[in-house]
CSV table of C-alpha atoms and ligand atoms in Angstrom, one decimal:
chain,number,residue,atom,x,y,z
S,1,MET,CA,81.3,188.6,107.6
S,2,LYS,CA,83.6,185.7,106.7
S,3,ILE,CA,84.9,183.3,109.4
S,4,LEU,CA,87.4,180.5,109.1
S,5,VAL,CA,87.1,177.2,111.2
S,6,VAL,CA,90.2,175.0,111.2
S,7,GLY,CA,89.6,171.2,111.4
S,8,ASN,CA,87.6,168.4,109.8
S,9,GLY,CA,85.8,166.6,112.6
S,10,GLY,CA,82.3,166.5,114.1
S,11,ARG,CA,83.4,169.2,116.6
S,12,GLU,CA,84.3,171.6,113.7
S,13,HIS,CA,81.1,170.8,111.9
S,14,ALA,CA,79.1,171.7,115.1
S,15,ILE,CA,81.1,175.0,115.6
S,16,ALA,CA,80.6,176.0,112.0
S,17,TRP,CA,76.9,175.0,112.0
S,18,LYS,CA,76.4,177.2,115.1
S,19,LEU,CA,78.4,180.2,113.7
S,20,ALA,CA,76.3,180.0,110.5
S,21,GLN,CA,73.1,180.7,112.4
S,22,ALA,CA,74.3,184.2,113.2
S,23,GLU,CA,73.1,187.1,111.2
S,24,ASN,CA,75.3,188.8,108.6
S,25,ILE,CA,77.3,185.7,107.9
S,26,GLN,CA,78.5,185.7,104.3
S,27,LYS,CA,80.5,182.5,104.5
S,28,ILE,CA,82.1,180.1,107.0
S,29,TYR,CA,85.1,178.5,105.5
S,30,VAL,CA,86.1,175.1,107.0
S,31,ALA,CA,89.7,173.9,106.4
S,32,PRO,CA,89.8,171.2,105.3
S,33,GLY,CA,86.2,170.3,106.4
S,34,ASN,CA,84.2,167.1,105.6
S,35,GLY,CA,81.2,165.9,103.7
S,36,GLY,CA,78.8,167.8,106.1
S,37,THR,CA,80.6,171.1,105.9
S,38,ALA,CA,80.8,170.7,102.1
S,39,THR,CA,77.0,170.6,101.8
S,40,ASP,CA,75.6,172.9,104.6
S,41,LYS,CA,74.3,176.3,103.6
S,42,ARG,CA,76.8,179.1,104.0
S,43,LEU,CA,79.6,176.7,104.7
S,44,GLU,CA,82.5,176.0,102.2
S,45,ASN,CA,85.4,173.7,102.5
S,46,ILE,CA,88.9,174.9,101.5
S,47,ASN,CA,91.6,172.3,101.0
S,48,ILE,CA,94.4,174.0,103.0
S,49,THR,CA,96.1,172.5,106.1
S,50,ASP,CA,99.5,174.3,106.1
S,51,ILE,CA,99.5,176.9,108.8
S,52,GLN,CA,101.3,179.7,106.8
S,53,GLU,CA,98.9,179.1,103.9
S,54,LEU,CA,96.0,179.3,106.2
S,55,ALA,CA,97.2,182.7,107.5
S,56,LYS,CA,97.7,183.9,104.0
S,57,PHE,CA,94.1,182.8,103.1
S,58,ALA,CA,92.7,184.6,106.1
S,59,ALA,CA,94.5,187.8,105.2
S,60,ASP,CA,93.6,187.6,101.5
S,61,GLU,CA,90.0,186.8,102.2
S,62,GLN,CA,89.6,189.4,104.9
S,63,ILE,CA,88.4,186.7,107.4
S,64,ALA,CA,87.0,188.4,110.5
S,65,PHE,CA,88.4,185.8,112.8
S,66,THR,CA,89.5,182.1,112.9
S,67,VAL,CA,88.5,179.4,115.3
S,68,VAL,CA,90.7,176.3,115.7
S,69,GLY,CA,89.1,173.0,116.5
S,70,PRO,CA,91.8,170.3,117.0
S,71,GLU,CA,94.9,170.3,119.1
S,72,ALA,CA,97.5,169.5,116.4
S,73,PRO,CA,97.5,172.9,114.7
S,74,LEU,CA,97.5,174.6,118.1
S,75,ALA,CA,100.5,172.5,119.2
S,76,SER,CA,102.2,173.4,116.0
S,77,GLY,CA,101.8,177.2,116.6
S,78,ILE,CA,98.9,178.3,114.4
S,79,VAL,CA,97.9,181.0,116.9
S,80,ASP,CA,101.4,182.4,117.0
S,81,GLU,CA,101.6,182.5,113.2
S,82,PHE,CA,98.2,184.3,112.9
S,83,ARG,CA,99.0,186.8,115.6
S,84,SER,CA,102.3,187.6,114.1
S,85,LYS,CA,100.3,188.7,111.0
S,86,ASN,CA,97.8,190.6,113.1
S,87,LEU,CA,95.0,188.2,112.4
S,88,LEU,CA,92.3,187.4,115.0
S,89,ILE,CA,92.3,183.8,116.0
S,90,PHE,CA,90.7,182.0,119.0
S,91,GLY,CA,93.0,179.4,120.6
S,92,PRO,CA,96.1,179.1,122.8
S,93,THR,CA,99.6,179.8,121.7
S,94,LYS,CA,102.0,176.9,121.1
S,95,LYS,CA,103.5,177.4,124.6
S,96,ALA,CA,100.1,177.5,126.3
S,97,ALA,CA,98.9,174.4,124.3
S,98,GLN,CA,101.6,172.4,126.2
S,99,LEU,CA,98.9,171.9,128.8
S,100,GLU,CA,97.6,169.3,126.4
S,101,SER,CA,100.6,168.5,124.2
S,102,SER,CA,102.8,167.4,127.1
S,103,LYS,CA,101.3,165.4,130.0
S,104,ALA,CA,104.5,166.0,131.9
S,105,PHE,CA,104.2,169.8,131.5
S,106,ALA,CA,100.6,169.6,132.7
S,107,LYS,CA,101.4,167.5,135.7
S,108,ILE,CA,104.3,169.7,136.8
S,109,PHE,CA,102.1,172.8,136.2
S,110,MET,CA,99.2,171.4,138.3
S,111,GLN,CA,101.6,170.5,141.1
S,112,ARG,CA,103.1,174.0,141.1
S,113,HIS,CA,99.7,175.7,141.3
S,114,ASN,CA,98.1,173.2,143.8
S,115,ILE,CA,95.5,172.0,141.3
S,116,PRO,CA,94.1,168.7,142.5
S,117,THR,CA,95.2,165.7,140.3
S,118,ALA,CA,96.4,162.1,140.7
S,119,TYR,CA,99.9,161.7,142.2
S,120,TYR,CA,102.4,160.8,139.5
S,121,ALA,CA,106.0,160.3,138.5
S,122,ILE,CA,107.7,160.8,135.1
S,123,PHE,CA,110.1,158.2,133.5
S,124,ASN,CA,112.2,157.7,130.5
S,125,ASN,CA,113.8,154.5,131.7
S,126,ASN,CA,112.0,151.2,131.4
S,127,GLN,CA,113.4,149.6,134.5
S,128,ASP,CA,112.8,152.7,136.7
S,129,ALA,CA,109.2,152.8,135.5
S,130,LYS,CA,108.7,149.1,136.3
S,131,ASP,CA,110.2,149.4,139.7
S,132,TYR,CA,107.7,152.3,140.5
S,133,ILE,CA,104.8,150.2,139.3
S,134,LEU,CA,105.9,147.2,141.5
S,135,GLU,CA,106.2,149.6,144.4
S,136,LYS,CA,102.7,151.2,143.9
S,137,GLY,CA,100.7,148.2,142.7
S,138,ALA,CA,97.6,148.1,140.5
S,139,PRO,CA,95.3,149.6,139.4
S,140,ILE,CA,97.6,152.2,137.9
S,141,VAL,CA,97.6,154.5,134.9
S,142,ILE,CA,100.4,154.8,132.2
S,143,LYS,CA,100.4,157.7,129.8
S,144,ASP,CA,102.4,158.6,126.8
S,145,ASP,CA,103.8,162.1,127.3
S,146,GLY,CA,103.0,163.4,123.8
S,147,LEU,CA,99.8,163.9,121.8
S,148,ALA,CA,98.2,160.6,121.0
S,149,ALA,CA,94.6,161.5,119.9
S,150,GLY,CA,93.2,160.1,123.2
S,151,LYS,CA,94.8,156.7,122.6
S,152,GLY,CA,98.1,157.1,124.6
S,153,VAL,CA,96.6,156.1,128.0
S,154,VAL,CA,96.5,152.6,129.5
S,155,VAL,CA,94.4,152.2,132.6
S,156,ALA,CA,96.0,149.0,133.9
S,157,MET,CA,93.9,147.0,136.3
S,158,THR,CA,96.7,144.5,136.8
S,159,ILE,CA,100.5,144.7,137.3
S,160,THR,CA,101.1,142.7,134.1
S,161,GLU,CA,99.0,145.1,132.0
S,162,ALA,CA,101.0,148.0,133.5
S,163,LEU,CA,104.4,146.4,132.8
S,164,ASP,CA,103.3,145.6,129.2
S,165,ALA,CA,102.3,149.2,128.7
S,166,VAL,CA,105.7,150.4,129.7
S,167,ASP,CA,107.4,148.1,127.2
S,168,LEU,CA,104.9,149.3,124.6
S,169,MET,CA,105.6,153.0,125.2
S,170,LEU,CA,109.3,153.0,126.0
S,171,GLY,CA,110.5,149.8,124.2
S,172,ASN,CA,111.7,146.8,126.2
S,173,ASP,CA,115.4,147.7,126.5
S,174,SER,CA,115.5,147.9,130.3
S,175,ASN,CA,118.6,150.1,130.6
S,176,LYS,CA,118.2,152.6,127.8
S,177,ASN,CA,117.2,156.2,128.7
S,178,ASN,CA,114.6,157.1,126.1
S,179,SER,CA,114.1,160.5,124.5
S,180,LYS,CA,110.5,159.8,125.1
S,181,GLN,CA,108.8,160.1,128.5
S,182,ILE,CA,105.9,158.5,130.1
S,183,VAL,CA,103.8,159.6,133.1
S,184,ILE,CA,102.7,157.0,135.6
S,185,GLU,CA,99.9,158.1,137.9
S,186,GLU,CA,97.4,157.1,140.6
S,187,TYR,CA,94.2,155.4,139.4
S,188,LEU,CA,91.3,157.6,140.3
S,189,SER,CA,87.8,156.2,140.7
S,190,GLY,CA,84.5,158.1,140.4
S,191,GLU,CA,82.5,159.6,137.6
S,192,GLU,CA,84.1,161.6,134.8
S,193,ALA,CA,82.8,164.9,133.4
S,194,SER,CA,84.0,167.3,130.7
S,195,PHE,CA,84.3,170.8,131.9
S,196,ILE,CA,85.0,173.3,129.1
S,197,VAL,CA,85.5,177.0,129.4
S,198,MET,CA,86.5,179.9,127.1
S,199,ALA,CA,89.4,182.1,128.3
S,200,ASP,CA,90.4,185.5,126.9
S,201,GLY,CA,93.7,185.7,128.8
S,202,LYS,CA,92.0,187.4,131.8
S,203,ASN,CA,88.4,186.2,132.1
S,204,ILE,CA,86.8,182.8,132.1
S,205,LEU,CA,83.4,181.9,130.6
S,206,PRO,CA,82.2,178.3,131.5
S,207,LEU,CA,80.3,176.5,128.8
S,208,ALA,CA,77.6,173.9,129.5
S,209,THR,CA,78.9,170.7,131.2
S,210,SER,CA,78.9,167.4,129.4
S,211,GLN,CA,79.9,163.8,129.7
S,212,ASP,CA,81.7,161.6,127.1
S,213,HIS,CA,81.8,157.8,126.6
S,214,LYS,CA,85.4,156.9,125.8
S,215,ARG,CA,85.1,153.1,125.4
S,216,LEU,CA,84.0,151.5,122.2
S,217,LYS,CA,81.5,149.0,123.6
S,218,ASP,CA,78.4,149.2,125.8
S,219,GLY,CA,79.0,149.1,129.5
S,220,ASP,CA,82.3,151.0,129.1
S,221,LEU,CA,84.0,147.9,127.7
S,222,GLY,CA,86.4,147.5,124.8
S,223,SER,CA,89.1,149.8,123.5
S,224,ASN,CA,89.6,153.5,124.4
S,225,THR,CA,88.4,155.7,121.5
S,226,GLY,CA,88.2,159.4,120.8
S,227,GLY,CA,84.6,159.3,122.2
S,228,MET,CA,81.5,157.3,121.2
S,229,GLY,CA,78.8,159.5,122.5
S,230,ALA,CA,78.0,162.4,124.9
S,231,TYR,CA,75.3,164.3,126.6
S,232,SER,CA,74.9,167.7,128.1
S,233,PRO,CA,74.4,168.7,130.8
S,234,ALA,CA,76.2,166.2,133.1
S,235,PRO,CA,74.1,165.7,136.2
S,236,VAL,CA,77.2,164.7,138.2
S,237,VAL,CA,78.3,168.3,138.0
S,238,THR,CA,75.9,169.7,140.6
S,239,PRO,CA,76.0,173.5,141.3
S,240,LYS,CA,78.2,172.7,144.2
S,241,VAL,CA,80.6,170.6,142.2
S,242,HIS,CA,80.5,173.2,139.5
S,243,ALA,CA,81.6,175.9,141.9
S,244,ARG,CA,84.4,173.7,143.2
S,245,ILE,CA,85.8,172.9,139.7
S,246,MET,CA,85.8,176.6,138.9
S,247,ARG,CA,87.5,177.5,142.2
S,248,GLU,CA,89.9,174.6,142.6
S,249,ILE,CA,90.8,173.7,139.0
S,250,ILE,CA,89.8,176.3,136.3
S,251,GLU,CA,90.6,179.6,138.0
S,252,PRO,CA,94.0,178.4,139.4
S,253,ALA,CA,94.9,177.0,135.9
S,254,VAL,CA,94.1,180.3,134.0
S,255,LYS,CA,95.7,182.4,136.8
S,256,GLY,CA,98.6,180.0,137.0
S,257,MET,CA,99.3,180.3,133.2
S,258,GLU,CA,99.2,184.1,133.5
S,259,LYS,CA,101.6,184.0,136.5
S,260,ASP,CA,103.9,181.7,134.5
S,261,GLY,CA,104.0,184.3,131.7
S,262,ILE,CA,101.9,182.2,129.3
S,263,PRO,CA,98.5,183.8,129.3
S,264,TYR,CA,95.8,181.4,128.3
S,265,THR,CA,93.4,182.2,125.5
S,266,GLY,CA,91.1,179.7,123.8
S,267,PHE,CA,89.0,176.8,124.9
S,268,LEU,CA,90.2,175.0,128.0
S,269,TYR,CA,88.9,171.6,128.7
S,270,ALA,CA,89.4,169.9,132.0
S,271,GLY,CA,88.6,166.2,132.1
S,272,VAL,CA,87.6,165.8,135.8
S,273,MET,CA,87.0,162.7,138.0
S,274,ILE,CA,84.4,163.4,140.7
S,275,ASP,CA,84.5,160.9,143.6
S,276,GLU,CA,81.5,159.8,145.6
S,277,ASN,CA,81.9,162.8,148.0
S,278,GLY,CA,81.9,165.3,145.2
S,279,ASN,CA,85.6,166.0,145.2
S,280,PRO,CA,86.9,166.8,141.8
S,281,LYS,CA,90.4,165.9,140.5
S,282,THR,CA,91.9,166.8,137.2
S,283,LEU,CA,92.5,163.9,134.8
S,284,GLU,CA,93.8,166.0,132.0
S,285,PHE,CA,93.7,169.4,130.3
S,286,ASN,CA,92.9,169.8,126.6
S,287,CYS,CA,93.5,173.0,124.8
S,288,ARG,CA,90.4,172.7,122.7
S,289,MET,CA,86.8,171.6,122.9
S,290,GLY,CA,85.9,167.9,123.2
S,291,ASP,CA,84.6,165.7,120.4
S,292,PRO,CA,81.8,164.6,120.6
S,293,GLU,CA,81.0,166.9,123.6
S,294,THR,CA,81.0,170.0,121.4
S,295,GLN,CA,78.2,168.6,119.3
S,296,THR,CA,75.9,168.4,122.3
S,297,ILE,CA,77.0,171.7,123.7
S,298,MET,CA,76.4,173.6,120.4
S,299,ALA,CA,73.0,171.9,120.1
S,300,ARG,CA,72.0,173.6,123.4
S,301,MET,CA,73.6,177.0,122.8
S,302,LYS,CA,70.9,179.6,122.2
S,303,SER,CA,73.1,182.7,122.2
S,304,ASN,CA,74.9,184.1,119.2
S,305,LEU,CA,78.3,182.4,119.1
S,306,VAL,CA,79.8,185.0,116.8
S,307,ASP,CA,79.2,187.6,119.4
S,308,VAL,CA,80.8,185.5,122.1
S,309,PHE,CA,84.0,185.2,120.1
S,310,LYS,CA,84.0,188.9,119.4
S,311,MET,CA,83.8,189.6,123.1
S,312,SER,CA,86.7,187.2,123.7
S,313,PHE,CA,88.9,189.2,121.4
S,314,GLU,CA,88.1,192.4,123.3
S,315,GLN,CA,88.9,190.5,126.6
S,316,LYS,CA,85.3,191.0,127.8
S,317,LEU,CA,84.2,187.4,128.4
S,318,ASN,CA,83.3,188.5,131.9
S,319,LEU,CA,80.4,190.4,130.4
S,320,VAL,CA,79.0,187.5,128.5
S,321,ASN,CA,76.1,185.3,129.6
S,322,ILE,CA,75.4,182.4,127.4
S,323,GLU,CA,71.8,181.2,127.2
S,324,TRP,CA,71.4,177.4,127.1
S,325,ASP,CA,68.4,175.3,126.1
S,326,ARG,CA,67.1,173.8,129.3
S,327,ARG,CA,66.6,170.5,127.5
S,328,CYS,CA,69.3,167.7,127.4
S,329,ALA,CA,71.2,167.1,124.2
S,330,LEU,CA,72.5,163.6,123.5
S,331,GLY,CA,74.8,162.6,120.7
S,332,ILE,CA,75.6,159.1,119.3
S,333,VAL,CA,78.7,158.5,117.3
S,334,LEU,CA,78.5,156.2,114.4
S,335,ALA,CA,82.0,154.7,113.7
S,336,SER,CA,83.4,152.8,110.8
S,337,HIS,CA,84.3,149.1,110.5
S,338,ASN,CA,87.4,148.3,112.6
S,339,TYR,CA,87.5,151.7,114.4
S,340,PRO,CA,89.6,152.5,116.5
S,341,ASN,CA,92.3,150.3,114.9
S,342,THR,CA,92.6,150.7,111.2
S,343,PRO,CA,89.2,152.0,110.1
S,344,ARG,CA,87.9,150.9,106.7
S,345,ILE,CA,87.0,153.8,104.4
S,346,GLY,CA,85.0,154.1,101.3
S,347,ASP,CA,81.6,152.7,102.5
S,348,LYS,CA,78.5,154.3,101.1
S,349,ILE,CA,76.4,156.1,103.7
S,350,ASN,CA,72.6,155.9,103.5
S,351,GLY,CA,69.9,157.9,105.1
S,352,VAL,CA,71.6,161.2,106.1
S,353,ASN,CA,69.2,163.9,105.0
S,354,TYR,CA,68.6,166.4,107.7
S,355,THR,CA,67.8,170.1,107.5
S,356,SER,CA,69.8,172.3,109.8
S,357,GLU,CA,67.0,174.9,109.5
S,358,ASN,CA,64.7,173.1,111.9
S,359,SER,CA,66.0,173.5,115.4
S,360,GLU,CA,63.7,170.8,116.8
S,361,ALA,CA,64.9,168.0,114.5
S,362,PRO,CA,67.9,165.8,115.3
S,363,VAL,CA,71.1,167.1,113.8
S,364,VAL,CA,73.6,164.9,112.1
S,365,PHE,CA,77.1,166.2,112.5
S,366,HIS,CA,79.7,164.8,110.1
S,367,ALA,CA,83.2,163.7,110.9
S,368,GLY,CA,84.9,161.2,108.6
S,369,THR,CA,82.7,161.7,105.6
S,370,LYS,CA,83.4,162.6,102.0
S,371,TYR,CA,80.8,164.1,99.6
S,372,ASN,CA,81.0,163.5,95.9
S,373,ALA,CA,79.2,166.4,94.2
S,374,GLU,CA,79.0,164.5,90.9
S,375,ASN,CA,76.9,161.6,92.0
S,376,LYS,CA,75.7,163.3,95.3
S,377,GLU,CA,77.1,160.3,97.2
S,378,LEU,CA,78.4,160.4,100.8
S,379,THR,CA,81.1,157.8,101.8
S,380,THR,CA,83.1,157.0,104.9
S,381,SER,CA,86.6,158.5,105.1
S,382,GLY,CA,87.7,158.0,108.6
S,383,GLY,CA,87.1,156.3,112.0
S,384,ARG,CA,84.3,158.3,113.6
S,385,ILE,CA,81.8,159.0,110.8
S,386,LEU,CA,78.8,160.8,112.1
S,387,CYS,CA,77.4,162.1,115.4
S,388,VAL,CA,73.6,162.2,115.6
S,389,VAL,CA,72.4,164.7,118.2
S,390,ALA,CA,68.9,165.2,119.6
S,391,LEU,CA,67.3,167.3,122.3
S,392,GLY,CA,64.8,166.1,124.7
S,393,ASP,CA,63.2,166.8,128.1
S,394,GLY,CA,65.6,164.8,130.2
S,395,VAL,CA,68.3,162.4,129.1
S,396,LYS,CA,65.8,159.5,128.5
S,397,GLN,CA,63.8,161.5,126.0
S,398,ALA,CA,66.9,162.9,124.3
S,399,LYS,CA,68.3,159.4,124.1
S,400,LYS,CA,65.1,158.0,122.5
S,401,ASN,CA,65.0,160.9,120.0
S,402,ALA,CA,68.6,160.4,119.0
S,403,TYR,CA,68.4,156.6,118.6
S,404,ASP,CA,65.2,157.0,116.5
S,405,ALA,CA,67.2,159.2,114.2
S,406,VAL,CA,70.1,156.7,114.1
S,407,ASN,CA,67.7,154.0,112.9
S,408,ASN,CA,67.4,155.8,109.5
S,409,ILE,CA,71.2,155.8,108.9
S,410,SER,CA,73.3,152.9,107.7
S,411,PHE,CA,76.6,152.0,106.1
S,412,ASP,CA,78.5,148.7,106.0
S,413,GLY,CA,80.4,148.0,109.2
S,414,MET,CA,78.7,150.8,111.2
S,415,GLN,CA,79.5,150.5,114.9
S,416,PHE,CA,77.7,152.4,117.7
S,417,ARG,CA,77.0,152.1,121.4
S,418,THR,CA,73.4,151.5,122.4
S,419,ASP,CA,73.7,152.8,126.0
S,420,ILE,CA,74.8,156.5,125.6
S,421,GLY,CA,73.6,158.4,128.6
S,422,TYR,CA,73.2,155.3,130.9
S,423,ARG,CA,74.9,157.0,133.8
S,424,ALA,CA,72.6,160.0,133.8
S,425,ILE,CA,69.6,157.7,133.4
S,426,LYS,CA,70.6,155.4,136.3
R,1,LIG,P1,93.3,161.2,129.2
R,1,LIG,O1,93.7,161.2,127.8
R,1,LIG,O2,94.3,161.5,130.2
R,1,LIG,O3,92.0,161.8,129.5
R,1,LIG,O4,92.9,159.6,129.5
R,1,LIG,C1,91.9,159.0,128.8
R,1,LIG,C2,91.0,158.3,129.7
R,1,LIG,O5,91.7,157.4,130.5
R,1,LIG,C3,90.2,159.2,130.6
R,1,LIG,O6,89.1,159.8,130.0
R,1,LIG,C4,89.9,158.3,131.8
R,1,LIG,O7,88.7,157.5,131.4
R,1,LIG,C5,91.1,157.4,131.8
R,1,LIG,N1,92.0,157.9,132.8
R,1,LIG,C6,93.0,158.8,132.6
R,1,LIG,N2,93.7,159.0,133.8
R,1,LIG,C7,93.1,158.2,134.7
R,1,LIG,C8,93.4,158.1,136.1
R,1,LIG,N3,94.4,158.7,136.7
R,1,LIG,N4,92.5,157.2,136.8
R,1,LIG,C9,91.5,156.6,136.2
R,1,LIG,N5,91.3,156.7,134.8
R,1,LIG,C10,92.0,157.5,134.1
R,2,LIG,N1,85.9,163.3,123.8
R,2,LIG,C1,87.2,163.5,124.4
R,2,LIG,C2,88.0,164.5,123.9
R,2,LIG,O1,87.7,165.2,122.9
R,2,LIG,O2,89.2,164.6,124.3
């Protein structure tokens, strides 16, 4: 069987790595892939990113099914294109992907279906936005309406920061009505968790819970990033909180999409804030898995992922029970010099030699890496470079195992956090 995975990050490496463990796999193509997917057994990169060309490739190569990693191709309609050619693909349609691609769409949707979230207002006028901020006070949160790779959010602790964010996102002409919109919302405090499920349009299959570390520096300081590390499971999601998230957020979301005539298929990721009383509120929806959350989730998945996807295409996810490793998985992201601003590329990476055959060993998932087959050299080619994932009995042990593995890896300008998992350990 041949499968196609679309994307080039650590998330896609982890998905492809897991798929490749199934029996009867001839080849997992990754488009366009990275240095890790270029070298793993049974994986092969194909240098195609255009949606129509990908559909043609899938048809010509008789790909059994396609899995889409990142949001951009989903928001551009890759699922609609594949389905119009009768090709199996796991992901939401362009319309359904608006849950992530438009924060305004998501907020209005949540309000309509009584899904708990921060109160909010939508603006395209600088002065109106500023008046609202002055009325509400700080802390307050300003969000770009469109896709911004996790970087379009300013959590303003002061009024000045909030007003500056409005100028930054809408421009500082106070009277102009922009074509662009921003969402201003209530600041929520508590502990965040990533709650990811698979949906087949009818049924919902929750995956293992996880928690991400969005800030660049230890102690949750520094710039917001795509994610600097993660672990699974997230202890903050107790069985009771889990049941509430399913009942109050996930089920109304999937049913709500169906009611609105936009049935949801694919991964659905709710970023939730859980307050000290265990009340969950939705921070955001993503129409994909999280990165680096996926790397820790795949490391714990014992079931055959190919079978899970097959069941989803038959709308039988209600019959699937995924078996998870009882241990904790913890992943540390190694990022390049100057990430998340303008990352430097082209640095030689040393010390990455893992074997994906040994399920006990730490696994190094690649993201922004490039493999040169001639000199067998691996170099940096993006912002987040690698994610080193280890399992352990408890977060503390997983953390120790993962950091021990990080010690073997180096490249110029390498940045990483030294406190991944601290909330769960505390
Ligand atoms: P988002 O892209 O909406 O997930 O926002 C990125 C990050 O900003 C989240 O992971 C949170 O850490 C933070 N954030 C977003 N919305 C809020 C909010 N309403 N209150 C507090 N923090 C928030
Ligand atoms: N790690 C956060 C995300 O993928 O959105």
